[in-house]
Short mmCIF file of C-alpha atoms in Angstrom, two decimals:
data_model
loop_
_atom_site.label_atom_id
_atom_site.label_comp_id
_atom_site.label_asym_id
_atom_site.label_seq_id
_atom_site.Cartn_x
_atom_site.Cartn_y
_atom_site.Cartn_z
CA MET N 20 -36.17 124.94 105.16
CA SER N 21 -39.21 123.42 107.03
CA GLN N 22 -38.76 121.12 109.94
CA PRO N 23 -38.42 117.42 109.12
CA GLN N 24 -41.81 115.61 109.20
CA SER N 25 -42.45 112.24 110.70
CA ASN N 26 -43.17 110.86 107.27
CA ALA N 27 -40.08 108.86 106.11
CA ARG N 28 -40.10 110.23 102.63
CA ALA N 29 -40.53 113.82 103.79
CA LEU N 30 -37.59 113.29 106.19
CA ALA N 31 -35.42 112.09 103.37
CA VAL N 32 -36.33 115.16 101.34
CA SER N 33 -35.41 117.39 104.28
CA ILE N 34 -32.07 115.64 104.82
CA LEU N 35 -31.04 115.98 101.13
CA GLU N 36 -32.14 119.53 101.07
CA GLN N 37 -29.96 120.30 104.10
CA LEU N 38 -26.93 118.66 102.50
CA GLU N 39 -27.35 120.65 99.25
CA LEU N 40 -27.89 123.97 101.09
CA ARG N 41 -25.28 123.58 103.88
CA GLY N 42 -22.94 120.88 102.82
CA GLY N 43 -21.64 118.35 105.33
CA TYR N 44 -21.43 114.55 105.40
CA SER N 45 -24.40 112.41 104.49
CA ASN N 46 -23.75 109.91 107.29
CA LEU N 47 -23.61 112.56 109.97
CA ALA N 48 -26.78 114.39 108.69
CA LEU N 49 -28.56 111.12 108.40
CA ASP N 50 -27.61 109.90 111.87
CA ALA N 51 -28.63 113.32 113.46
CA ALA N 52 -31.98 113.33 111.66
CA LEU N 53 -32.95 109.78 112.52
CA ALA N 54 -31.96 110.25 116.20
CA LYS N 55 -34.53 113.09 116.36
CA ALA N 56 -37.28 111.40 114.32
CA HIS N 57 -37.59 108.09 116.29
CA LEU N 58 -38.83 106.17 113.31
CA ASP N 59 -39.40 102.47 113.39
CA PRO N 60 -36.49 100.37 111.82
CA ARG N 61 -38.38 99.84 108.61
CA ASP N 62 -39.02 103.59 107.97
CA ALA N 63 -35.47 104.48 109.11
CA GLY N 64 -34.16 102.00 106.55
CA LEU N 65 -36.24 103.58 103.88
CA VAL N 66 -34.99 107.09 104.69
CA THR N 67 -31.37 105.76 104.51
CA THR N 68 -31.96 104.03 101.23
CA ILE N 69 -33.53 107.08 99.66
CA VAL N 70 -30.92 109.56 100.90
CA TYR N 71 -27.85 107.47 99.78
CA GLY N 72 -29.66 106.34 96.54
CA VAL N 73 -30.52 109.88 95.44
CA LEU N 74 -26.98 111.07 96.22
CA GLN N 75 -25.45 108.17 94.26
CA HIS N 76 -27.70 108.75 91.28
CA GLN N 77 -28.33 112.50 91.35
CA LEU N 78 -27.08 113.54 87.96
CA THR N 79 -28.82 110.51 86.35
CA LEU N 80 -32.07 111.38 88.09
CA ASP N 81 -31.86 114.96 86.90
CA TYR N 82 -31.33 113.68 83.36
CA ASP N 83 -34.27 111.40 83.66
CA LEU N 84 -36.42 114.27 84.88
CA ALA N 85 -35.38 116.90 82.38
CA PRO N 86 -37.87 116.06 79.57
CA PHE N 87 -40.74 116.19 82.03
CA ILE N 88 -39.81 119.47 83.80
CA LYS N 89 -38.53 121.30 80.66
CA ASP N 90 -37.73 124.93 81.48
CA ARG N 91 -39.91 125.26 84.53
CA LYS N 92 -38.03 126.83 87.51
CA LEU N 93 -38.40 124.70 90.60
CA ASP N 94 -37.67 125.39 94.29
CA LEU N 95 -34.84 123.19 95.43
CA TRP N 96 -37.01 121.07 97.67
CA VAL N 97 -39.43 120.38 94.80
CA ARG N 98 -36.56 119.17 92.57
CA ILE N 99 -35.29 116.99 95.48
CA LEU N 100 -38.86 115.61 96.06
CA LEU N 101 -39.02 114.66 92.33
CA ARG N 102 -35.57 113.03 92.56
CA THR N 103 -36.68 110.88 95.50
CA ALA N 104 -39.83 109.81 93.68
CA ILE N 105 -37.98 108.87 90.48
CA PHE N 106 -35.31 107.07 92.42
CA GLN N 107 -37.96 104.82 94.11
CA LEU N 108 -39.69 104.23 90.82
CA VAL N 109 -36.57 103.25 89.02
CA TYR N 110 -34.34 101.52 91.70
CA LEU N 111 -36.75 100.24 94.41
CA ASP N 112 -38.89 97.52 92.75
CA LYS N 113 -40.62 96.36 96.00
CA ILE N 114 -42.37 99.67 96.60
CA PRO N 115 -45.79 100.09 94.75
CA ALA N 116 -45.94 103.07 92.45
CA ARG N 117 -49.23 104.14 93.99
CA ALA N 118 -47.51 104.56 97.42
CA ILE N 119 -44.71 106.67 95.87
CA PHE N 120 -47.30 108.86 94.03
CA TYR N 121 -49.48 109.32 97.06
CA GLU N 122 -46.63 110.18 99.46
CA SER N 123 -44.89 112.55 96.99
CA THR N 124 -48.21 114.35 96.27
CA GLU N 125 -48.95 114.72 99.98
CA ILE N 126 -45.48 116.18 100.67
CA ALA N 127 -45.95 118.66 97.80
CA LYS N 128 -49.34 119.67 99.19
CA THR N 129 -48.00 120.01 102.77
CA ARG N 130 -44.91 122.00 101.84
CA GLY N 131 -46.40 123.81 98.87
CA HIS N 132 -49.98 123.92 97.69
CA VAL N 133 -52.57 122.02 95.72
CA GLY N 134 -51.32 123.29 92.30
CA LEU N 135 -47.75 122.11 93.09
CA ALA N 136 -49.12 118.76 94.16
CA LYS N 137 -50.88 118.38 90.80
CA PHE N 138 -47.62 119.33 88.98
CA VAL N 139 -45.69 116.66 90.92
CA THR N 140 -48.33 114.10 90.13
CA GLY N 141 -48.33 115.02 86.47
CA VAL N 142 -44.54 114.66 86.18
CA LEU N 143 -44.59 111.26 87.83
CA ARG N 144 -47.39 109.96 85.73
CA ALA N 145 -45.73 111.14 82.51
CA PHE N 146 -42.46 109.51 83.62
CA GLN N 147 -44.33 106.31 84.36
CA ARG N 148 -45.94 106.39 80.96
CA ASP N 149 -42.86 107.40 78.83
CA GLY N 150 -39.91 106.11 80.94
CA ALA N 151 -36.43 107.56 81.32
CA PRO N 152 -34.75 108.99 78.20
CA SER N 153 -32.05 106.78 76.73
CA LEU N 154 -28.48 107.42 77.51
CA ASP N 155 -27.70 106.39 73.90
CA ALA N 156 -28.86 109.86 72.87
CA ILE N 157 -25.71 111.24 74.47
CA GLU N 158 -23.02 111.13 71.75
CA ASP N 159 -20.02 112.25 73.80
CA ASP N 160 -18.35 109.30 75.67
CA HIS N 161 -17.32 111.50 78.58
CA GLU N 162 -20.81 113.12 79.03
CA ARG N 163 -22.54 109.72 78.77
CA LEU N 164 -20.23 108.26 81.44
CA SER N 165 -20.91 111.33 83.59
CA ILE N 166 -24.65 110.94 83.45
CA ALA N 167 -24.58 107.05 83.65
CA THR N 168 -22.39 107.10 86.83
CA SER N 169 -23.61 110.42 88.20
CA THR N 170 -20.16 111.91 88.33
CA PRO N 171 -19.45 115.54 87.50
CA LEU N 172 -18.01 115.94 84.01
CA TRP N 173 -14.83 117.60 85.12
CA LEU N 174 -13.95 114.60 87.33
CA VAL N 175 -14.81 112.17 84.49
CA ASP N 176 -12.59 114.15 82.21
CA ARG N 177 -9.77 114.01 84.80
CA LEU N 178 -9.91 110.31 85.39
CA ILE N 179 -10.16 109.42 81.70
CA ALA N 180 -7.04 111.64 80.99
CA GLN N 181 -5.14 109.94 83.83
CA GLN N 182 -6.34 106.32 83.73
CA GLY N 183 -7.89 105.85 80.28
CA LEU N 184 -11.60 105.37 79.38
CA ALA N 185 -11.73 101.68 80.31
CA LYS N 186 -10.25 102.12 83.83
CA ALA N 187 -12.22 105.32 84.50
CA THR N 188 -15.42 103.51 83.52
CA SER N 189 -14.60 100.62 85.79
CA ILE N 190 -13.90 102.88 88.73
CA LEU N 191 -17.03 104.99 88.36
CA SER N 192 -19.24 102.00 87.54
CA ASP N 193 -18.13 100.44 90.89
CA ILE N 194 -18.57 103.26 93.32
CA ASP N 195 -22.17 102.69 93.90
CA ARG N 196 -21.78 99.09 94.88
CA PRO N 197 -22.37 98.84 98.68
CA SER N 198 -19.14 98.74 100.64
CA ALA N 199 -18.47 96.03 103.19
CA ALA N 200 -17.94 96.98 106.80
CA ALA N 201 -14.18 96.46 107.62
CA LEU N 202 -12.56 96.04 110.91
CA ARG N 203 -8.89 95.92 112.04
CA VAL N 204 -7.87 93.40 114.68
CA ASN N 205 -6.05 94.80 117.67
CA THR N 206 -3.06 92.46 117.53
CA THR N 207 -2.00 93.32 121.09
CA ARG N 208 -5.30 91.70 122.31
CA THR N 209 -6.12 88.88 119.94
CA THR N 210 -5.57 87.38 116.49
CA ARG N 211 -7.68 87.56 113.35
CA GLU N 212 -8.62 83.90 113.53
CA ALA N 213 -9.60 84.05 117.26
CA LEU N 214 -11.72 87.25 116.71
CA GLN N 215 -13.44 85.80 113.61
CA GLN N 216 -14.35 82.71 115.69
CA ALA N 217 -15.47 84.86 118.62
CA LEU N 218 -17.82 86.86 116.49
CA ALA N 219 -19.09 83.97 114.36
CA LEU N 220 -22.50 83.68 115.96
CA GLU N 221 -23.19 87.39 115.36
CA PHE N 222 -21.54 88.12 112.03
CA LYS N 223 -20.33 86.37 108.89
CA LEU N 224 -16.84 87.72 108.77
CA THR N 225 -14.41 87.14 105.86
CA PRO N 226 -10.57 87.60 106.19
CA SER N 227 -9.56 90.65 104.10
CA VAL N 228 -7.49 89.83 100.98
CA VAL N 229 -5.98 93.35 101.27
CA SER N 230 -4.91 93.50 104.91
CA PRO N 231 -3.47 90.63 106.96
CA VAL N 232 -5.20 92.06 110.09
CA GLY N 233 -8.55 92.89 108.48
CA LEU N 234 -11.97 91.22 108.57
CA THR N 235 -15.00 92.26 106.52
CA SER N 236 -18.66 91.84 106.88
CA GLU N 237 -21.60 92.57 104.54
CA GLY N 238 -23.71 93.96 107.34
CA GLY N 239 -24.38 94.29 110.98
CA HIS N 240 -23.67 96.78 113.81
CA LEU N 241 -19.99 95.88 114.44
CA VAL N 242 -19.52 98.80 116.95
CA GLN N 243 -22.22 97.43 119.28
CA THR N 244 -20.40 94.36 120.41
CA TYR N 245 -18.70 93.61 123.68
CA ALA N 246 -15.45 92.80 121.72
CA PHE N 247 -15.48 96.26 120.20
CA SER N 248 -15.99 97.89 123.61
CA ALA N 249 -13.21 95.76 125.08
CA GLY N 250 -10.86 97.01 122.39
CA ASP N 251 -10.36 93.73 120.44
CA TYR N 252 -10.77 95.58 117.18
CA THR N 253 -11.58 98.94 115.63
CA MET N 254 -13.32 100.00 112.38
CA GLN N 255 -11.00 100.89 109.55
CA ASP N 256 -11.19 100.44 105.79
CA GLU N 257 -9.10 97.64 104.43
CA SER N 258 -6.97 99.87 102.18
CA SER N 259 -6.00 102.32 104.99
CA GLN N 260 -4.85 99.30 107.08
CA LEU N 261 -1.83 99.17 104.72
CA VAL N 262 -0.43 102.52 105.93
CA ALA N 263 1.09 101.63 109.28
CA PRO N 264 2.86 98.48 107.84
CA SER N 265 4.40 100.65 105.22
CA LEU N 266 6.52 102.32 107.86
CA ALA N 267 8.32 99.11 108.76
CA ILE N 268 8.21 100.07 112.50
CA ALA N 269 10.56 98.54 115.06
CA PRO N 270 9.34 98.24 118.71
CA ASP N 271 11.63 100.92 120.00
CA ASN N 272 10.88 103.54 117.28
CA LEU N 273 9.78 107.08 117.92
CA VAL N 274 7.08 107.82 115.38
CA LEU N 275 5.46 111.08 114.30
CA ASP N 276 1.86 110.82 112.97
CA ALA N 277 1.55 114.39 111.57
CA CYS N 278 -2.14 114.45 110.65
CA ALA N 279 -3.53 111.81 113.02
CA ALA N 280 -7.22 112.29 113.81
CA PRO N 281 -9.39 110.33 114.39
CA GLY N 282 -6.67 107.92 115.25
CA GLY N 283 -7.17 104.77 113.22
CA LYS N 284 -3.65 104.80 111.76
CA THR N 285 -2.23 106.16 115.04
CA THR N 286 -3.45 103.17 117.03
CA HIS N 287 -2.31 100.78 114.32
CA ILE N 288 1.21 102.31 114.55
CA ALA N 289 1.04 101.90 118.32
CA GLU N 290 0.39 98.16 118.04
CA TYR N 291 3.99 97.79 116.59
CA LEU N 292 5.60 99.67 119.45
CA ASP N 293 6.74 98.55 122.87
CA SER N 294 6.63 101.34 125.46
CA ASP N 295 8.97 99.44 127.72
CA GLN N 296 11.60 99.79 124.94
CA GLY N 297 10.91 103.44 124.51
CA GLY N 298 8.54 102.96 121.55
CA ARG N 299 6.06 105.81 121.22
CA VAL N 300 3.98 107.65 118.65
CA ILE N 301 3.42 111.41 118.80
CA ALA N 302 0.10 112.15 117.13
CA LEU N 303 -0.72 115.71 115.92
CA ASP N 304 -3.92 117.31 114.77
CA LEU N 305 -5.03 120.80 114.29
CA HIS N 306 -8.31 120.58 116.20
CA PRO N 307 -8.73 119.85 119.98
CA HIS N 308 -11.94 117.86 119.60
CA LYS N 309 -10.29 115.59 117.08
CA VAL N 310 -7.29 115.00 119.38
CA ARG N 311 -9.80 113.89 122.02
CA LEU N 312 -11.05 111.31 119.54
CA ILE N 313 -7.51 109.97 119.26
CA ASP N 314 -7.29 109.65 122.99
CA GLN N 315 -10.63 107.90 123.23
CA ASN N 316 -9.65 105.38 120.59
CA ALA N 317 -6.22 104.84 122.33
CA ARG N 318 -7.90 104.09 125.67
CA ARG N 319 -10.47 101.77 124.35
CA LEU N 320 -7.77 99.72 122.56
CA GLY N 321 -5.49 99.85 125.60
CA LEU N 322 -2.73 101.64 123.71
CA GLN N 323 -2.68 104.95 125.54
CA LYS N 324 0.81 104.37 127.03
CA ARG N 325 2.27 104.27 123.53
CA ILE N 326 0.54 107.47 122.19
CA ASP N 327 1.25 111.03 122.92
CA SER N 328 -1.39 113.15 121.21
CA ARG N 329 -1.00 116.95 120.84
CA VAL N 330 -2.96 119.87 119.17
CA MET N 331 -0.63 121.20 116.53
CA ASP N 332 -0.51 122.20 112.92
CA ALA N 333 1.83 119.76 111.26
CA ARG N 334 3.31 122.61 109.25
CA GLN N 335 4.69 124.03 112.51
CA ALA N 336 6.15 120.72 113.73
CA GLY N 337 9.64 122.05 112.94
CA ASP N 338 9.18 124.74 115.64
CA GLU N 339 8.44 122.11 118.26
CA PHE N 340 10.82 119.24 117.43
CA ALA N 341 14.57 119.13 116.75
CA GLU N 342 15.87 117.94 113.37
CA GLU N 343 16.51 114.15 113.04
CA THR N 344 14.20 113.29 116.06
CA PHE N 345 12.00 110.56 114.65
CA ASP N 346 12.72 107.12 113.39
CA ARG N 347 9.45 107.05 111.35
CA ILE N 348 7.06 109.77 110.08
CA LEU N 349 3.59 109.44 108.70
CA VAL N 350 1.95 112.18 106.69
CA ASP N 351 -1.71 110.98 106.04
CA ALA N 352 -2.42 114.29 104.40
CA PRO N 353 -5.65 116.22 104.23
CA CYS N 354 -7.00 115.63 100.73
CA SER N 355 -10.08 115.79 98.48
CA GLY N 356 -11.30 112.39 99.65
CA LEU N 357 -12.27 111.32 96.17
CA GLY N 358 -11.39 107.74 97.04
CA LEU N 359 -14.28 107.73 99.54
CA MET N 360 -17.10 108.26 97.05
CA ARG N 361 -18.53 104.87 97.76
CA ARG N 362 -19.11 105.73 101.50
CA LYS N 363 -19.61 109.41 101.03
CA PRO N 364 -21.36 109.91 97.67
CA GLU N 365 -21.85 113.63 98.18
CA ILE N 366 -18.13 114.11 97.82
CA ARG N 367 -18.33 113.96 94.09
CA TYR N 368 -20.58 117.05 93.99
CA ALA N 369 -18.87 118.95 96.80
CA LYS N 370 -15.40 118.99 95.29
CA GLN N 371 -14.36 121.35 92.49
CA PRO N 372 -11.31 121.49 90.16
CA SER N 373 -10.03 124.37 92.31
CA ASP N 374 -9.61 121.94 95.18
CA LEU N 375 -7.02 120.02 93.21
CA GLU N 376 -5.10 123.28 92.80
CA ALA N 377 -5.12 124.31 96.47
CA LEU N 378 -4.65 120.94 98.24
CA PRO N 379 -1.34 119.80 96.69
CA ALA N 380 0.31 123.01 98.08
CA ILE N 381 -0.80 122.11 101.61
CA GLN N 382 0.20 118.48 101.18
CA LEU N 383 3.65 119.44 99.91
CA ALA N 384 4.06 121.97 102.74
CA ILE N 385 3.37 119.39 105.34
CA LEU N 386 5.87 117.03 103.81
CA LYS N 387 8.59 119.63 103.59
CA SER N 388 7.95 120.75 107.18
CA VAL N 389 8.31 117.27 108.72
CA ALA N 390 11.07 115.85 106.46
CA PRO N 391 14.05 117.49 108.42
CA LEU N 392 12.70 115.84 111.63
CA LEU N 393 13.41 112.32 110.15
CA LYS N 394 16.64 110.58 111.22
CA ARG N 395 19.03 109.47 108.52
CA GLY N 396 17.99 106.03 107.41
CA GLY N 397 14.52 106.66 108.69
CA ARG N 398 11.33 106.02 106.74
CA LEU N 399 8.59 108.44 105.79
CA THR N 400 5.17 107.44 104.47
CA TYR N 401 2.84 109.87 102.52
CA SER N 402 -0.73 108.71 102.12
CA THR N 403 -4.06 110.06 100.93
CA CYS N 404 -7.59 108.67 100.44
CA THR N 405 -7.88 110.09 96.93
CA ILE N 406 -7.40 108.75 93.32
CA VAL N 407 -6.12 111.67 91.30
CA ASN N 408 -2.49 112.33 90.26
CA GLU N 409 -2.53 115.96 91.40
CA GLU N 410 -2.58 114.94 95.08
CA ASN N 411 -0.62 111.72 94.70
CA GLN N 412 2.10 111.18 92.11
CA ASP N 413 2.52 114.84 91.41
CA VAL N 414 3.10 115.67 95.10
CA VAL N 415 5.51 112.82 95.44
CA ALA N 416 7.47 114.13 92.33
CA ALA N 417 7.50 117.71 93.77
CA PHE N 418 8.70 116.47 97.18
CA LEU N 419 11.54 114.40 95.66
CA ALA N 420 12.59 117.37 93.49
CA ALA N 421 12.81 119.59 96.65
CA SER N 422 14.35 116.93 98.83
CA PRO N 423 17.49 115.37 97.29
CA ASP N 424 18.26 113.52 100.53
CA PHE N 425 15.18 111.37 100.19
CA GLU N 426 14.63 108.49 97.84
CA GLN N 427 11.41 106.68 97.05
CA VAL N 428 11.25 103.00 97.85
CA ALA N 429 8.68 100.19 97.28
CA VAL N 430 5.74 100.18 99.74
CA PRO N 431 6.13 97.18 102.22
CA GLY N 432 3.03 95.03 101.84
CA ALA N 433 2.25 96.02 98.28
CA GLU N 434 3.89 92.87 96.88
CA ALA N 435 1.10 90.71 98.21
CA LEU N 436 -1.48 92.63 96.04
CA THR N 437 -2.33 91.57 92.55
CA HIS N 438 -4.37 94.72 91.75
CA ALA N 439 -1.89 97.46 92.60
CA HIS N 440 -0.90 100.53 90.57
CA GLY N 441 1.71 103.28 90.59
CA ALA N 442 4.78 101.37 91.75
CA PRO N 443 6.97 102.06 93.56
CA ALA N 444 4.07 103.91 95.23
CA LEU N 445 0.85 101.90 95.91
CA GLN N 446 -2.38 103.25 94.40
CA LEU N 447 -5.57 101.32 94.97
CA PHE N 448 -8.75 102.23 93.16
CA PRO N 449 -12.20 101.48 94.42
CA ASP N 450 -12.84 98.77 91.78
CA ASP N 451 -9.70 96.79 92.53
CA TYR N 452 -10.84 95.25 95.80
CA GLY N 453 -14.15 96.99 96.67
CA THR N 454 -12.29 99.22 99.17
CA ASP N 455 -11.77 102.96 99.51
CA GLY N 456 -9.48 104.46 96.96
CA PHE N 457 -6.04 104.92 98.55
CA PHE N 458 -2.54 106.06 97.78
CA ILE N 459 0.68 105.24 99.73
CA ALA N 460 4.20 106.33 99.00
CA SER N 461 7.34 105.36 101.04
CA PHE N 462 10.52 107.29 101.31
CA VAL N 463 13.91 106.70 103.03
CA ARG N 464 16.19 109.51 104.16
CA LYS N 465 19.63 108.75 102.79
#
């Protein structure tokens, strides 16, 4: 792959090429590339818009391009270049077509040759003349929804089978709507009302309808404020702010957070604890650099005395801790992340059906390994940021079948929500409140 060029559109092509070849997260790849490129804010904004826009509409763009490319074999970067151009023509109405044509042709000439540049120009002119092919030509409902929402067909099939065509359509039609930035108030430092007022001159903040300690903003750099540095709040999606309350924590509880990094839920748990009364959360993660993130978050929020972070595989927790040690246990399990498609659009292409076969075994293994560590009468929460039954309801059913001394109970806090699914568990879909898709199940040990 050639080095990113200073041209904003060329940089967007390079970032998308890197993601398709090497995988990774779009936000990290974008941040790293922009840090090196030193573009002015306007050009950086264009790169960001193109990268996320192409990822969100990739299958649609390929469908739009197909009649004009026909059977011609294209290098990956050429296909991506054409995607970026068509995205701009279709979705960005403030950019003149002549600028899109010129820049795309120049990139083709620079990275390829004059003949390739003429081909790119020809495709774009034909598209401008004839327009995108109609989706009405796709007779199958599932395939049409797949192309319209740029979601792989296997995932469309799965969601329709589990939620029905109407709900699947609603979910997938919503995931490209921009997500609001969400913060969680550090209740050991301030209140939601006081923080909203303190930040009112910089941001238009709205109280979350999902979380009683959440505020949302349509834009702005919320991590660059003094209040953030001082630990008055942290960034956390609204739906995941419901996890810590689901544990119904008492100030003197000993809590195990089995899969803790980067520490958003750990620090939320810590806010309910009182270290003078013996309250503490032991936070585990498999990777040392991720455990350091937990510690950094804890120090910024002033909660380090309540948090004991350790490098450990949660499946080996039984070797380290005695049975019936903890009052509360959280398993925020590693999952496919399909509930995060709004923020990380590349997830929909990176995941495969095989992931939904492998992950539930890991999720169930973690639950089974930590369950004996919970005291009688204690509470265990299982949560994921995904929206498919294989990782949610099916794992719950398997855990209950293997653990007769546990019973599932309603999730505390869910009663305040009008768009909740899966009771007694709590399933939120992205279209319910414009949040990440999330699943929470609560259990009590008899």
